[in-house]
Short mmCIF file of C-alpha atoms in Angstrom, two decimals:
data_model
loop_
_atom_site.label_atom_id
_atom_site.label_comp_id
_atom_site.label_asym_id
_atom_site.label_seq_id
_atom_site.Cartn_x
_atom_site.Cartn_y
_atom_site.Cartn_z
CA MET A 1 -12.27 10.13 27.03
CA VAL A 2 -9.54 8.80 25.40
CA GLU A 3 -7.51 12.28 25.97
CA SER A 4 -6.79 10.77 29.01
CA GLY A 5 -6.32 6.87 29.09
CA PRO A 6 -4.08 4.08 27.74
CA ALA A 7 -3.87 4.10 24.60
CA ALA A 8 -3.29 7.82 23.99
CA ASP A 9 -0.49 7.88 26.52
CA TRP A 10 1.02 5.49 24.68
CA ALA A 11 0.19 7.30 21.16
CA ARG A 12 1.20 10.67 23.58
CA LYS A 13 4.66 9.21 24.37
CA GLN A 14 5.86 7.39 21.09
CA VAL A 15 5.50 11.58 20.28
CA ASP A 16 7.43 12.35 23.45
CA GLN A 17 10.34 9.55 23.53
CA GLY A 18 10.85 10.71 19.46
CA ARG A 19 10.14 7.82 17.80
CA VAL A 20 7.12 9.09 15.55
CA PRO A 21 6.60 13.53 14.89
CA VAL A 22 3.00 13.51 14.88
CA ALA A 23 0.70 11.34 16.22
CA VAL A 24 -3.74 10.73 16.18
CA LEU A 25 -5.52 8.07 17.41
CA GLY A 26 -8.39 7.15 18.13
CA ILE A 27 -11.27 5.40 19.02
CA GLY A 28 -15.31 3.87 18.87
CA SER A 29 -17.47 1.66 18.73
CA SER A 30 -20.78 0.09 17.34
CA HIS A 31 -21.80 3.08 18.84
CA GLY A 32 -19.82 5.63 16.95
CA ILE A 33 -16.41 7.30 18.08
CA SER A 34 -15.63 7.65 20.67
CA ASP A 35 -13.25 10.39 20.74
CA VAL A 36 -9.67 11.27 18.74
CA VAL A 37 -6.67 13.23 20.17
CA ALA A 38 -3.84 14.36 17.77
CA PHE A 39 0.22 15.05 19.40
CA GLY A 40 3.73 16.20 18.34
CA HIS A 41 4.48 19.01 15.24
CA ASP A 42 6.16 18.10 12.25
CA ASP A 43 8.80 20.19 10.48
CA GLY A 44 6.44 23.06 12.12
CA ARG A 45 3.12 21.23 11.41
CA LYS A 46 0.83 20.40 14.25
CA ALA A 47 -0.98 18.10 14.33
CA THR A 48 -4.78 18.41 13.98
CA THR A 49 -7.35 15.61 14.32
CA ASP A 50 -9.15 15.85 11.14
CA ASP A 51 -5.19 15.77 9.50
CA HIS A 52 -5.00 13.03 5.61
CA PHE A 53 -2.24 10.23 6.25
CA ALA A 54 -0.36 8.56 3.55
CA LEU A 55 -2.48 5.08 5.19
CA PHE A 56 -0.30 2.44 2.72
CA SER A 57 -1.46 -1.07 3.70
CA VAL A 58 -3.91 0.17 5.19
CA THR A 59 -5.54 0.48 2.33
CA LYS A 60 -5.97 -3.70 1.71
CA PRO A 61 -9.06 -3.86 4.02
CA ILE A 62 -10.61 -1.55 2.61
CA SER A 63 -9.96 -2.44 -0.73
CA ALA A 64 -10.60 -6.08 -0.25
CA LEU A 65 -13.69 -4.75 1.01
CA THR A 66 -14.98 -3.31 -2.02
CA VAL A 67 -14.86 -6.62 -4.06
CA MET A 68 -15.89 -8.73 -2.07
CA ARG A 69 -19.41 -6.56 -2.61
CA GLN A 70 -19.02 -8.10 -6.07
CA VAL A 71 -19.04 -11.44 -4.42
CA GLU A 72 -21.09 -10.83 -2.32
CA LEU A 73 -23.69 -9.13 -4.95
CA GLY A 74 -23.05 -12.26 -7.07
CA LYS A 75 -20.57 -10.71 -9.76
CA LEU A 76 -17.76 -12.97 -8.85
CA SER A 77 -16.49 -15.56 -6.88
CA LEU A 78 -13.54 -16.24 -4.40
CA VAL A 79 -12.64 -18.96 -7.04
CA ASN A 80 -12.99 -16.88 -10.45
CA SER A 81 -9.80 -16.56 -12.03
CA LEU A 82 -7.02 -13.76 -12.49
CA THR A 83 -7.00 -14.52 -16.34
CA ASP A 84 -10.63 -14.35 -16.53
CA ALA A 85 -10.23 -10.52 -16.14
CA LEU A 86 -6.72 -9.82 -17.46
CA PRO A 87 -6.71 -12.43 -20.43
CA GLY A 88 -2.71 -11.39 -20.92
CA PHE A 89 -1.42 -12.19 -16.49
CA GLY A 90 1.08 -14.87 -16.52
CA ALA A 91 1.56 -16.23 -19.73
CA GLY A 92 3.04 -19.38 -19.02
CA ARG A 93 2.14 -20.26 -15.92
CA THR A 94 0.42 -23.99 -15.40
CA ASP A 95 -1.20 -22.59 -12.28
CA THR A 96 -4.47 -20.50 -11.45
CA VAL A 97 -4.63 -17.97 -9.47
CA THR A 98 -7.69 -16.85 -7.73
CA LEU A 99 -9.14 -13.92 -6.38
CA GLU A 100 -9.05 -15.99 -2.63
CA HIS A 101 -5.41 -16.18 -3.84
CA LEU A 102 -4.79 -12.57 -4.52
CA LEU A 103 -6.47 -11.32 -1.62
CA SER A 104 -4.68 -14.10 0.82
CA HIS A 105 -1.51 -13.29 -0.22
CA ARG A 106 -1.57 -17.04 -1.79
CA SER A 107 -0.29 -15.92 -5.24
CA GLY A 108 2.17 -16.28 -5.86
CA ILE A 109 2.66 -13.20 -7.79
CA MET A 110 6.49 -11.50 -7.38
CA ASP A 111 6.14 -8.33 -6.11
CA THR A 112 6.50 -4.75 -7.87
CA GLN A 113 8.02 -1.71 -7.19
CA LEU A 114 5.01 0.43 -4.74
CA ASP A 115 7.45 3.49 -6.51
CA GLY A 116 8.13 3.38 -10.44
CA GLY A 117 7.06 5.31 -14.26
CA THR A 118 5.75 2.01 -15.48
CA PRO A 119 0.96 1.97 -14.72
CA LEU A 120 0.45 -0.56 -12.24
CA ARG A 121 -2.04 -2.83 -14.23
CA GLU A 122 1.39 -3.74 -16.60
CA ASP A 123 3.51 -3.91 -13.50
CA LEU A 124 0.98 -7.20 -12.62
CA THR A 125 0.78 -9.19 -16.32
CA THR A 126 4.29 -9.10 -16.79
CA ALA A 127 5.01 -9.34 -13.00
CA GLU A 128 6.91 -12.92 -12.53
CA GLN A 129 5.94 -16.64 -10.79
CA ALA A 130 6.57 -16.97 -7.64
CA PHE A 131 5.85 -19.78 -6.61
CA TYR A 132 2.85 -22.37 -7.18
CA ALA A 133 -0.14 -20.51 -6.07
CA GLY A 134 -1.49 -21.35 -3.09
CA SER A 135 1.73 -23.29 -2.19
CA LEU A 136 2.67 -20.73 0.30
CA VAL A 137 2.09 -17.23 1.58
CA GLN A 138 4.37 -14.06 0.93
CA TYR A 139 2.64 -10.45 1.17
CA CYS A 140 2.25 -8.60 -2.17
CA ASN A 141 1.16 -5.79 -3.12
CA VAL A 142 0.53 -5.81 -6.26
CA ALA A 143 -1.68 -8.36 -6.19
CA PHE A 144 -4.47 -5.92 -5.12
CA GLU A 145 -3.83 -4.61 -8.32
CA GLY A 146 -5.05 -8.04 -9.51
CA ALA A 147 -8.26 -8.10 -7.48
CA ALA A 148 -9.07 -4.32 -8.48
CA ALA A 149 -9.07 -6.20 -12.40
CA MET A 150 -11.33 -8.09 -11.02
CA ALA A 151 -13.92 -6.04 -9.65
CA GLU A 152 -13.56 -4.09 -12.38
CA TRP A 153 -14.60 -7.34 -15.04
CA ALA A 154 -17.12 -8.38 -13.02
CA ASP A 155 -19.57 -4.83 -12.34
CA GLY A 156 -18.21 -2.73 -15.04
CA ARG A 157 -16.92 0.97 -12.75
CA PRO A 158 -13.67 2.15 -12.19
CA PHE A 159 -12.49 0.63 -8.87
CA GLU A 160 -11.68 3.61 -7.64
CA GLU A 161 -15.58 4.63 -7.68
CA GLN A 162 -16.42 1.43 -6.40
CA LEU A 163 -14.34 2.50 -3.08
CA SER A 164 -16.12 5.78 -3.33
CA SER A 165 -19.06 4.48 -3.04
CA LEU A 166 -18.64 1.77 0.09
CA ALA A 167 -16.74 5.31 1.68
CA THR A 168 -20.05 7.35 0.87
CA ASP A 169 -22.33 4.42 2.89
CA THR A 170 -19.86 4.01 6.20
CA GLY A 171 -19.64 7.62 6.65
CA ALA A 172 -15.94 6.92 5.47
CA LYS A 173 -15.82 9.94 2.63
CA GLY A 174 -12.85 11.41 3.08
CA LEU A 175 -11.13 8.29 1.86
CA THR A 176 -8.40 8.90 -1.70
CA PHE A 177 -6.48 8.34 -3.69
CA HIS A 178 -5.58 11.93 -4.46
CA THR A 179 -2.51 13.35 -2.90
CA ASP A 180 -4.34 17.26 -2.46
CA CYS A 181 -6.50 16.43 0.69
CA ASN A 182 -2.93 17.81 2.19
CA PRO A 183 -1.34 14.91 3.57
CA HIS A 184 1.20 15.24 6.41
CA THR A 185 4.96 13.63 4.47
CA VAL A 186 6.18 11.02 4.77
CA ARG A 187 9.84 10.56 6.34
CA GLY A 188 12.08 7.73 6.12
CA ALA A 189 11.59 7.58 2.60
CA GLU A 190 14.73 7.76 0.79
CA GLU A 191 16.63 6.00 3.21
CA GLN A 192 13.80 2.80 2.13
CA GLY A 193 14.37 4.12 -0.99
CA LEU A 194 11.60 4.66 -2.21
CA ASP A 195 10.01 7.37 -4.33
CA VAL A 196 6.34 7.95 -1.98
CA GLU A 197 5.41 10.32 -5.35
CA GLY A 198 6.11 8.21 -7.69
CA MET A 199 4.03 5.85 -5.14
CA TYR A 200 0.74 7.93 -4.89
CA LYS A 201 1.01 8.33 -8.41
CA LYS A 202 0.12 4.68 -8.83
CA ARG A 203 -2.70 5.22 -7.30
CA HIS A 204 -1.84 1.51 -5.62
CA PRO A 205 -5.37 -0.12 -4.26
CA GLY A 206 -2.83 -2.37 -2.48
CA ALA A 207 -0.71 0.66 -0.81
CA GLY A 208 -2.53 4.04 -1.91
CA LEU A 209 -5.34 5.24 -0.21
CA PHE A 210 -5.31 8.35 2.05
CA GLY A 211 -7.36 9.20 5.01
CA THR A 212 -8.43 10.88 8.18
CA ALA A 213 -8.74 9.59 11.24
CA THR A 214 -12.68 9.27 11.54
CA ASP A 215 -12.93 8.50 8.58
CA LEU A 216 -10.87 5.07 9.86
CA LEU A 217 -13.06 4.78 12.60
CA ASN A 218 -16.59 5.53 11.26
CA LEU A 219 -15.66 2.70 9.15
CA GLY A 220 -14.61 0.23 11.80
CA THR A 221 -17.94 0.69 13.45
CA GLU A 222 -20.27 -0.15 10.83
CA LEU A 223 -18.12 -3.27 10.84
CA LEU A 224 -18.36 -3.58 14.55
CA ARG A 225 -21.92 -2.91 14.30
CA ASN A 226 -22.71 -5.91 11.28
CA SER A 227 -24.97 -4.19 10.03
CA GLY A 228 -24.34 -5.01 6.49
CA LYS A 229 -23.55 -0.99 4.71
CA ALA A 230 -19.70 -2.34 4.13
CA VAL A 231 -20.59 -5.99 3.55
CA ARG A 232 -22.53 -8.15 4.34
CA PRO A 233 -22.45 -10.04 8.27
CA ALA A 234 -21.50 -13.97 5.87
CA THR A 235 -18.95 -11.98 3.64
CA LEU A 236 -17.05 -9.93 7.48
CA ALA A 237 -17.23 -13.35 8.51
CA ALA A 238 -15.73 -15.01 5.60
CA MET A 239 -12.96 -11.88 5.54
CA ARG A 240 -11.64 -12.84 9.00
CA ARG A 241 -11.12 -16.47 8.88
CA PRO A 242 -7.52 -17.26 8.55
CA ARG A 243 -6.38 -18.78 5.29
CA THR A 244 -3.18 -19.09 5.60
CA THR A 245 -2.69 -20.65 8.96
CA GLY A 246 -0.35 -24.29 8.91
CA ILE A 247 1.21 -22.98 5.29
CA SER A 248 4.68 -22.39 5.75
CA HIS A 249 5.43 -17.94 4.89
CA ILE A 250 8.25 -16.44 2.59
CA SER A 251 8.48 -13.38 4.71
CA VAL A 252 12.17 -11.00 5.42
CA ARG A 253 10.66 -9.57 8.98
CA PRO A 254 9.22 -12.57 10.47
CA LYS A 255 7.82 -10.80 13.83
CA PRO A 256 5.18 -9.98 14.44
CA LEU A 257 3.01 -13.56 12.74
CA ARG A 258 -0.43 -12.93 11.27
CA HIS A 259 -2.71 -14.86 10.12
CA THR A 260 -4.19 -13.36 6.48
CA GLY A 261 -8.09 -13.43 5.68
CA LEU A 262 -9.40 -12.02 3.01
CA GLY A 263 -7.80 -8.63 2.74
CA PHE A 264 -7.38 -8.77 6.82
CA GLN A 265 -4.09 -9.31 9.02
CA MET A 266 -5.40 -11.02 12.79
CA PRO A 267 -2.18 -11.36 15.33
CA ALA A 268 -1.58 -14.87 14.46
CA ASN A 269 0.36 -15.35 19.03
CA GLU A 270 -2.85 -14.81 21.15
CA SER A 271 -1.29 -15.32 24.04
CA GLU A 272 0.72 -11.90 24.17
CA LEU A 273 -2.76 -10.21 23.85
CA LEU A 274 -5.19 -9.49 25.81
CA ALA A 275 -8.51 -9.20 23.79
CA GLN A 276 -9.42 -12.30 21.64
CA GLY A 277 -10.64 -11.89 17.71
CA ILE A 278 -8.35 -9.37 16.52
CA TYR A 279 -8.28 -8.14 13.06
CA GLY A 280 -7.24 -5.35 11.25
CA HIS A 281 -4.11 -3.96 9.19
CA PRO A 282 -0.63 -2.29 10.18
CA GLY A 283 0.83 0.09 7.20
CA TRP A 284 3.79 0.79 6.79
CA SER A 285 3.89 4.18 8.03
CA GLY A 286 2.91 3.46 10.76
CA THR A 287 -0.21 3.02 10.08
CA GLU A 288 -2.99 1.22 12.56
CA TRP A 289 -6.62 0.00 11.92
CA TRP A 290 -7.68 -2.56 14.59
CA MET A 291 -11.50 -3.81 14.91
CA PHE A 292 -12.05 -5.59 18.83
CA PRO A 293 -14.83 -7.46 19.05
CA GLU A 294 -15.47 -8.73 22.35
CA GLN A 295 -14.31 -5.14 23.50
CA ASP A 296 -16.87 -4.16 21.72
CA ARG A 297 -13.85 -1.85 20.17
CA CYS A 298 -11.89 0.31 17.30
CA VAL A 299 -8.27 1.68 17.42
CA VAL A 300 -7.24 4.15 14.89
CA PHE A 301 -3.56 4.92 14.82
CA LEU A 302 -2.40 7.31 12.37
CA THR A 303 1.92 8.96 11.88
CA ASN A 304 4.12 9.76 9.40
CA VAL A 305 7.73 7.28 9.85
CA LEU A 306 8.13 4.41 7.37
CA ASP A 307 9.54 1.18 9.78
CA THR A 308 8.01 2.09 13.46
CA PRO A 309 8.47 -1.25 14.92
CA ASP A 310 12.23 -0.99 14.54
CA LEU A 311 12.86 2.23 15.82
CA GLY A 312 10.13 0.87 19.21
CA VAL A 313 6.70 1.68 18.23
CA ASP A 314 4.76 -1.95 20.48
CA THR A 315 1.73 -1.78 19.15
CA ASN A 316 0.77 -4.81 21.33
CA GLU A 317 0.96 -2.38 24.26
CA LEU A 318 -1.34 -0.15 21.67
CA PHE A 319 -3.24 -3.24 21.96
CA ASN A 320 -3.41 -4.20 25.29
CA ALA A 321 -4.12 -0.84 26.19
CA VAL A 322 -8.10 -0.88 24.21
CA ALA A 323 -8.15 -4.18 26.28
CA ALA A 324 -7.99 -2.67 29.16
CA SER A 325 -9.78 0.02 28.58
#
């Protein structure tokens, strides 16, 4: 059982040492969910295994899976231009921003605030150019609004409806952009100057989802099975293919360096890890969702504190605990 295993011990340690107030850890495989455990209290609220958390950037691979469903249906191409879907985007740009660029942080779009009162689509269409598309790598949240716009252009349905279909098909029905799921309060936002409620109103396809450990484990088990319920095996393989190797990164946080595929991230320095082939994504709020194909494992770690690496939360320790379990 996970409750007494090394991964659970690691999660419990983060709470016991005061790095995070609450933690939910889940482990699954292609055979299903192995276990989910919860630790800690936050302002009198005891963490439970069914709690929703703000996923922040764990949203990105889920949105990417949603968009890639349109690619495998032949309705959309990785080389389609964002201006096909949004003719008003990038006035004055001489380059072409493609879907591949958007999903791999190579769009050259200068990122916009996660919060603020401007509609997200307007943020995107008026965003300035940071570099020529494809020439560099720079993490960009608003690019995923561009990918969502392209999925809507291809399919005709609102993006949230498309993502809901993915969630239903994979047993992740608790995934939502709605705050009525009673998520845990995010800690550290005031220090970072982030208006969390303002961010929630954006319903951001790069950072706005809420979910439970069970939601992410159910989706992860389908990816490990390569069942095709999320995307087809060839699509998943393409999403896991690094698109940023050998390209210069513009980054304010150089470590840990990770390669980017289409929505998914992969550890760049596997020499530090017991496992190879890991893919998934972290979230600013301390959330983690990773698949270990060689070990047939999926791990979910959910908490509610911004910038947990700065507080001593080392996910390489978690990766190695999962790989050895």
